[in-house]
Amino acid sequence: MSAFMNPEQAVADRSAPTAQPRQRASDIRARGEPFTWALGGALGVGCLMIIGFLLMVFWNGVGTFVPKPIAVVTTTGGEITAGEATRTELYRPTPEVVAALSEAARQTIADRDGFAERTLYRIGNFDFYSEDFRWVSAFDVIDVKYPKDIVLVERTEWGPFIGHIESIAVDGEVIALDSVHDPRFAEAHAQARARWSQIQDIERHQIGAVNYRINQQRLTLRRIELKDGRDSQAYSETKRAADAETAELQSEYERLTEQAQALRQRNAGMTVTLEELGGREKTIGIDEIVRTYPANDLSSSEKISIYLSRWWEFLSDEPREANTEGGVMPAIFGTFAMTLLMVIAVAPFGVVTALYLREYATQGRLVAFVRISVNNLAGVPSIVYGVFGLGFFAYVLGGSIDQLFYPERLPNPTFGTGGLLWSALTLALLTVPVVIVATEEALSAVPRSMREGSLACGASKWQTIKYIVLPRALPGIMTGIILAMARGAGEVAPLMLVGVVKLAPELPVDGLFPYIHLERSFMHLGFHIYDVGFQSRNSEAGKPMVFVTTLLLIGLIFVMNISAIVVRNRLKKKFVGSQF
Amino acid sequence: MNVDARIEFDATQYHVKDGGQGVVLDIKDLNLWYGTAQALYGVTMPIEKGLVTALIGPSGCGKSTLLRCINRMNDLIDGLKITGEMRLHGEDIYARGADVIALRKRMGMVFQKPNPFPMSIFENVIYPLRVDGVRDKALLEETVERALTGAALWNEVKDRLDQSALGLSGGQQQRLCIARAIAGDPEVLLMDEPCSALDPIATAKIEDLINDLVGQYTIVIVTHNMQQAARVSDNTAFMYLGRLIEYGDTEVMFQTPKTARTQDYVTGRFG
């Protein structure tokens, strides 16, 4: 404070020590310090909230895949609970419960004003217990152990299993296992999983491609039927060719099915018997096991390798267990493709609109009205855009496209339902005001001297815009596009109506002609968060996934923004680096 | 300081130096309004071909407005109204249906502040040809060399023609703008206070350049600086509050001005 003593005061003190110092000079309102503090404080609060939010997401997201120790808890009733401790909280037990406790336990609760501590354990074994999580009150606990032989098994069905691996059976031969580190288990597991991926590949991709071609034959035939009628020459010729082709494809299909069946048969002979702590056993196929590890007996390097392999699975795999396990690769891809498509749609449209508004339109009432309307568009709830997108894009536009170009597929809609293209266009509509406003700003910031210089050289207005104004305004336009991208990538509500689904069987881009399928529905990280967090069987199980997916979505938007900013700064250096 | 409404310029009082090549630009009784405010009052002024004509006068006297009328730069302003005549080689600039772009291609203009485009030096100079759609590489290269030599910049930039023009100093940028203005071989070169944003050394270079360009081009230059007008121009027009007060041979104007107001201005008593 004293370092910022105002100079007037100091001067007054020096020149006229006896005179009354002027009141106005030292008035705190005049110096504006409270306002400075208020401004800084507001900024500080804003930063704190954002940093707090990011830290929370980051911390929870980063910690999700760390392998946690499994506690085996014995409680007063003699009950044994084994699981990963997820969180601990205070709660108020009912008076009847408290009354039944020992003197010491009652005293502890009374000291805490009636609150007792309890811990939530992730116990897994949903197929036995019909629950994923169990609360254990601290006053019930007799003993907590971390036995080294207990194993966590990640399965493709029923969630994790916690217990022991009893034995494995390979082609009828039963091998009892002493430890999870037994190489025979690892070998059998690797074989079974390899076959499992082969089966996946055959069933998903190869048979998918055959089915696709059979369907194409059917559609070609149907198209000719619609065009020339069933009795025409063309129809009978095509039918003959199609029948031959289809028969060939059919035999191909059967061959592949047999192949898959054979692999399945091999895997069926490889089973593993698991035993939970209560002694109940369960036998499953080895190929149903994703990953096994002794949770209480891991070295640091093993922990890191499990952690990384879980991240890799998350980023590169498809979801399983109703999205609460496995990966989100289709959602990453869908989000990225949709955002990219949206930028491709919104950038030219917004820029052209802004160019006309700013450069050509007579600045009168009509333009002012249009401008206000555009700004107001930015305030319309996004779900309204979703309704519009569904009604106009999907039903009206898509319906007409289906009538004109895909009559053979009716009544199944092709473009006449939600899909990638309509989602991108709906979001483009949602974000176009941002681009228009930013572009207008950028255009009006182009110095008049530049335009005059160009016009004086005999350039027409269009040439001036093309050669001088647009390049110069490009960084500003990029800023608008970046903002639009950030807004669009994070939007979920309208997408739920126009094309995002919980689980998309196919990616919008694949190896089948025409390679990019804009009509397909897709997965989206934002919707994935909503779905896993609030629509799944057990929201507690989905919570870590929500954090990881949020972290990923923020990361994706961050990466896209950073790349756009890098491009913008390059442009800025090139076109605006002048002192005038 | 109100101008006496009775001071009407008498065209017979012109003592203009004759360039011997006739009149390139003939301005007759030009009036101009910005909305309801009149900015030019009956300006009549023939500009001699091949000479440098300076427009001087205090701020707001209409000299820049007059200059910008010549290549119709004022067209960009809303609510502009012009009466009177302005003829380039006898052709009415403000005729109905006149092609403004073709007109501007016949003139070059240099502005107060250097305004190089955010492109390479090469692209800057050939901009007038580029907008004409010239693609002949040899012609473009020849034009760049001629224009930059003409603007006394060739030796300084010939090795870095492909670098951004924004990296040049202020004085170099202004000479680049002159090169750009003369690249299209204009009939008239308009300069709107071309040295006002430059330091004295850069100013001297531009003035030397103007002296070199005399004869090849007809130059009309607006300047605030009386000494500059005296140094570079053949004829000088003194304007005051939208009126042309005196127009004639620069030497006569600065030594024996015909009107008292001109005398006051050129001797620095006001302005």
JSON list of N, CA and C in Angstrom, two decimals, chain B residues 121-148 154 161 183:
[
{"chain": "B", "resi": 121, "resn": "ILE", "atom": "N", "xyz": [7.43, -8.13, -51.23]},
{"chain": "B", "resi": 121, "resn": "ILE", "atom": "CA", "xyz": [7.74, -6.87, -51.91]},
{"chain": "B", "resi": 121, "resn": "ILE", "atom": "C", "xyz": [7.34, -6.97, -53.39]},
{"chain": "B", "resi": 122, "resn": "PHE", "atom": "N", "xyz": [7.69, -8.10, -53.98]},
{"chain": "B", "resi": 122, "resn": "PHE", "atom": "CA", "xyz": [7.38, -8.33, -55.39]},
{"chain": "B", "resi": 122, "resn": "PHE", "atom": "C", "xyz": [5.88, -8.19, -55.65]},
{"chain": "B", "resi": 123, "resn": "GLU", "atom": "N", "xyz": [5.10, -8.91, -54.84]},
{"chain": "B", "resi": 123, "resn": "GLU", "atom": "CA", "xyz": [3.65, -8.89, -55.03]},
{"chain": "B", "resi": 123, "resn": "GLU", "atom": "C", "xyz": [3.07, -7.50, -54.82]},
{"chain": "B", "resi": 124, "resn": "ASN", "atom": "N", "xyz": [3.65, -6.75, -53.87]},
{"chain": "B", "resi": 124, "resn": "ASN", "atom": "CA", "xyz": [3.18, -5.40, -53.64]},
{"chain": "B", "resi": 124, "resn": "ASN", "atom": "C", "xyz": [3.31, -4.54, -54.89]},
{"chain": "B", "resi": 125, "resn": "VAL", "atom": "N", "xyz": [4.51, -4.61, -55.51]},
{"chain": "B", "resi": 125, "resn": "VAL", "atom": "CA", "xyz": [4.77, -3.73, -56.65]},
{"chain": "B", "resi": 125, "resn": "VAL", "atom": "C", "xyz": [3.87, -4.10, -57.83]},
{"chain": "B", "resi": 126, "resn": "ILE", "atom": "N", "xyz": [3.68, -5.39, -58.06]},
{"chain": "B", "resi": 126, "resn": "ILE", "atom": "CA", "xyz": [2.91, -5.78, -59.25]},
{"chain": "B", "resi": 126, "resn": "ILE", "atom": "C", "xyz": [1.41, -5.83, -58.99]},
{"chain": "B", "resi": 127, "resn": "TYR", "atom": "N", "xyz": [0.99, -5.35, -57.80]},
{"chain": "B", "resi": 127, "resn": "TYR", "atom": "CA", "xyz": [-0.43, -5.45, -57.48]},
{"chain": "B", "resi": 127, "resn": "TYR", "atom": "C", "xyz": [-1.33, -4.85, -58.57]},
{"chain": "B", "resi": 128, "resn": "PRO", "atom": "N", "xyz": [-0.99, -3.64, -59.10]},
{"chain": "B", "resi": 128, "resn": "PRO", "atom": "CA", "xyz": [-1.86, -3.08, -60.15]},
{"chain": "B", "resi": 128, "resn": "PRO", "atom": "C", "xyz": [-1.93, -3.98, -61.37]},
{"chain": "B", "resi": 129, "resn": "LEU", "atom": "N", "xyz": [-0.84, -4.70, -61.67]},
{"chain": "B", "resi": 129, "resn": "LEU", "atom": "CA", "xyz": [-0.87, -5.60, -62.83]},
{"chain": "B", "resi": 129, "resn": "LEU", "atom": "C", "xyz": [-1.62, -6.87, -62.49]},
{"chain": "B", "resi": 130, "resn": "ARG", "atom": "N", "xyz": [-1.46, -7.31, -61.23]},
{"chain": "B", "resi": 130, "resn": "ARG", "atom": "CA", "xyz": [-2.12, -8.53, -60.78]},
{"chain": "B", "resi": 130, "resn": "ARG", "atom": "C", "xyz": [-3.64, -8.38, -60.91]},
{"chain": "B", "resi": 131, "resn": "VAL", "atom": "N", "xyz": [-4.15, -7.23, -60.49]},
{"chain": "B", "resi": 131, "resn": "VAL", "atom": "CA", "xyz": [-5.60, -7.06, -60.57]},
{"chain": "B", "resi": 131, "resn": "VAL", "atom": "C", "xyz": [-6.06, -6.93, -62.03]},
{"chain": "B", "resi": 132, "resn": "ASP", "atom": "N", "xyz": [-5.13, -6.61, -62.91]},
{"chain": "B", "resi": 132, "resn": "ASP", "atom": "CA", "xyz": [-5.47, -6.59, -64.34]},
{"chain": "B", "resi": 132, "resn": "ASP", "atom": "C", "xyz": [-5.38, -7.99, -64.94]},
{"chain": "B", "resi": 133, "resn": "GLY", "atom": "N", "xyz": [-4.91, -8.93, -64.15]},
{"chain": "B", "resi": 133, "resn": "GLY", "atom": "CA", "xyz": [-4.84, -10.31, -64.65]},
{"chain": "B", "resi": 133, "resn": "GLY", "atom": "C", "xyz": [-3.59, -10.60, -65.47]},
{"chain": "B", "resi": 134, "resn": "VAL", "atom": "N", "xyz": [-2.55, -9.76, -65.34]},
{"chain": "B", "resi": 134, "resn": "VAL", "atom": "CA", "xyz": [-1.31, -10.01, -66.08]},
{"chain": "B", "resi": 134, "resn": "VAL", "atom": "C", "xyz": [-0.60, -11.22, -65.48]},
{"chain": "B", "resi": 135, "resn": "ARG", "atom": "N", "xyz": [-0.21, -12.18, -66.32]},
{"chain": "B", "resi": 135, "resn": "ARG", "atom": "CA", "xyz": [0.46, -13.38, -65.81]},
{"chain": "B", "resi": 135, "resn": "ARG", "atom": "C", "xyz": [1.85, -13.56, -66.40]},
{"chain": "B", "resi": 136, "resn": "ASP", "atom": "N", "xyz": [2.17, -12.74, -67.39]},
{"chain": "B", "resi": 136, "resn": "ASP", "atom": "CA", "xyz": [3.44, -12.84, -68.09]},
{"chain": "B", "resi": 136, "resn": "ASP", "atom": "C", "xyz": [4.60, -12.55, -67.12]},
{"chain": "B", "resi": 137, "resn": "LYS", "atom": "N", "xyz": [5.35, -13.61, -66.80]},
{"chain": "B", "resi": 137, "resn": "LYS", "atom": "CA", "xyz": [6.35, -13.49, -65.75]},
{"chain": "B", "resi": 137, "resn": "LYS", "atom": "C", "xyz": [7.44, -12.47, -66.09]},
{"chain": "B", "resi": 138, "resn": "ALA", "atom": "N", "xyz": [7.86, -12.49, -67.35]},
{"chain": "B", "resi": 138, "resn": "ALA", "atom": "CA", "xyz": [8.92, -11.58, -67.77]},
{"chain": "B", "resi": 138, "resn": "ALA", "atom": "C", "xyz": [8.47, -10.13, -67.62]},
{"chain": "B", "resi": 139, "resn": "LEU", "atom": "N", "xyz": [7.23, -9.88, -68.03]},
{"chain": "B", "resi": 139, "resn": "LEU", "atom": "CA", "xyz": [6.70, -8.52, -67.92]},
{"chain": "B", "resi": 139, "resn": "LEU", "atom": "C", "xyz": [6.63, -8.09, -66.46]},
{"chain": "B", "resi": 140, "resn": "LEU", "atom": "N", "xyz": [6.18, -9.02, -65.59]},
{"chain": "B", "resi": 140, "resn": "LEU", "atom": "CA", "xyz": [6.06, -8.69, -64.17]},
{"chain": "B", "resi": 140, "resn": "LEU", "atom": "C", "xyz": [7.42, -8.36, -63.58]},
{"chain": "B", "resi": 141, "resn": "GLU", "atom": "N", "xyz": [8.42, -9.17, -63.94]},
{"chain": "B", "resi": 141, "resn": "GLU", "atom": "CA", "xyz": [9.76, -8.95, -63.39]},
{"chain": "B", "resi": 141, "resn": "GLU", "atom": "C", "xyz": [10.34, -7.62, -63.88]},
{"chain": "B", "resi": 142, "resn": "GLU", "atom": "N", "xyz": [10.11, -7.35, -65.14]},
{"chain": "B", "resi": 142, "resn": "GLU", "atom": "CA", "xyz": [10.60, -6.10, -65.72]},
{"chain": "B", "resi": 142, "resn": "GLU", "atom": "C", "xyz": [9.93, -4.90, -65.04]},
{"chain": "B", "resi": 143, "resn": "THR", "atom": "N", "xyz": [8.62, -5.04, -64.81]},
{"chain": "B", "resi": 143, "resn": "THR", "atom": "CA", "xyz": [7.88, -3.95, -64.15]},
{"chain": "B", "resi": 143, "resn": "THR", "atom": "C", "xyz": [8.41, -3.70, -62.75]},
{"chain": "B", "resi": 144, "resn": "VAL", "atom": "N", "xyz": [8.67, -4.80, -62.01]},
{"chain": "B", "resi": 144, "resn": "VAL", "atom": "CA", "xyz": [9.16, -4.64, -60.64]},
{"chain": "B", "resi": 144, "resn": "VAL", "atom": "C", "xyz": [10.49, -3.89, -60.65]},
{"chain": "B", "resi": 145, "resn": "GLU", "atom": "N", "xyz": [11.36, -4.27, -61.56]},
{"chain": "B", "resi": 145, "resn": "GLU", "atom": "CA", "xyz": [12.67, -3.62, -61.58]},
{"chain": "B", "resi": 145, "resn": "GLU", "atom": "C", "xyz": [12.53, -2.14, -61.96]},
{"chain": "B", "resi": 146, "resn": "ARG", "atom": "N", "xyz": [11.69, -1.89, -62.98]},
{"chain": "B", "resi": 146, "resn": "ARG", "atom": "CA", "xyz": [11.51, -0.50, -63.42]},
{"chain": "B", "resi": 146, "resn": "ARG", "atom": "C", "xyz": [10.90, 0.35, -62.31]},
{"chain": "B", "resi": 147, "resn": "ALA", "atom": "N", "xyz": [9.83, -0.18, -61.69]},
{"chain": "B", "resi": 147, "resn": "ALA", "atom": "CA", "xyz": [9.12, 0.61, -60.68]},
{"chain": "B", "resi": 147, "resn": "ALA", "atom": "C", "xyz": [10.00, 0.84, -59.45]},
{"chain": "B", "resi": 148, "resn": "LEU", "atom": "N", "xyz": [10.70, -0.22, -59.02]},
{"chain": "B", "resi": 148, "resn": "LEU", "atom": "CA", "xyz": [11.54, -0.07, -57.83]},
{"chain": "B", "resi": 148, "resn": "LEU", "atom": "C", "xyz": [12.72, 0.85, -58.12]},
{"chain": "B", "resi": 154, "resn": "TRP", "atom": "N", "xyz": [15.33, -0.04, -55.61]},
{"chain": "B", "resi": 154, "resn": "TRP", "atom": "CA", "xyz": [15.79, -1.31, -56.22]},
{"chain": "B", "resi": 154, "resn": "TRP", "atom": "C", "xyz": [17.03, -1.85, -55.54]},
{"chain": "B", "resi": 161, "resn": "LEU", "atom": "N", "xyz": [13.22, -9.69, -52.70]},
{"chain": "B", "resi": 161, "resn": "LEU", "atom": "CA", "xyz": [11.91, -9.35, -53.27]},
{"chain": "B", "resi": 161, "resn": "LEU", "atom": "C", "xyz": [10.81, -10.26, -52.77]},
{"chain": "B", "resi": 183, "resn": "ALA", "atom": "N", "xyz": [3.91, 1.58, -60.87]},
{"chain": "B", "resi": 183, "resn": "ALA", "atom": "CA", "xyz": [4.05, 0.32, -61.62]},
{"chain": "B", "resi": 183, "resn": "ALA", "atom": "C", "xyz": [3.03, 0.24, -62.74]}
]
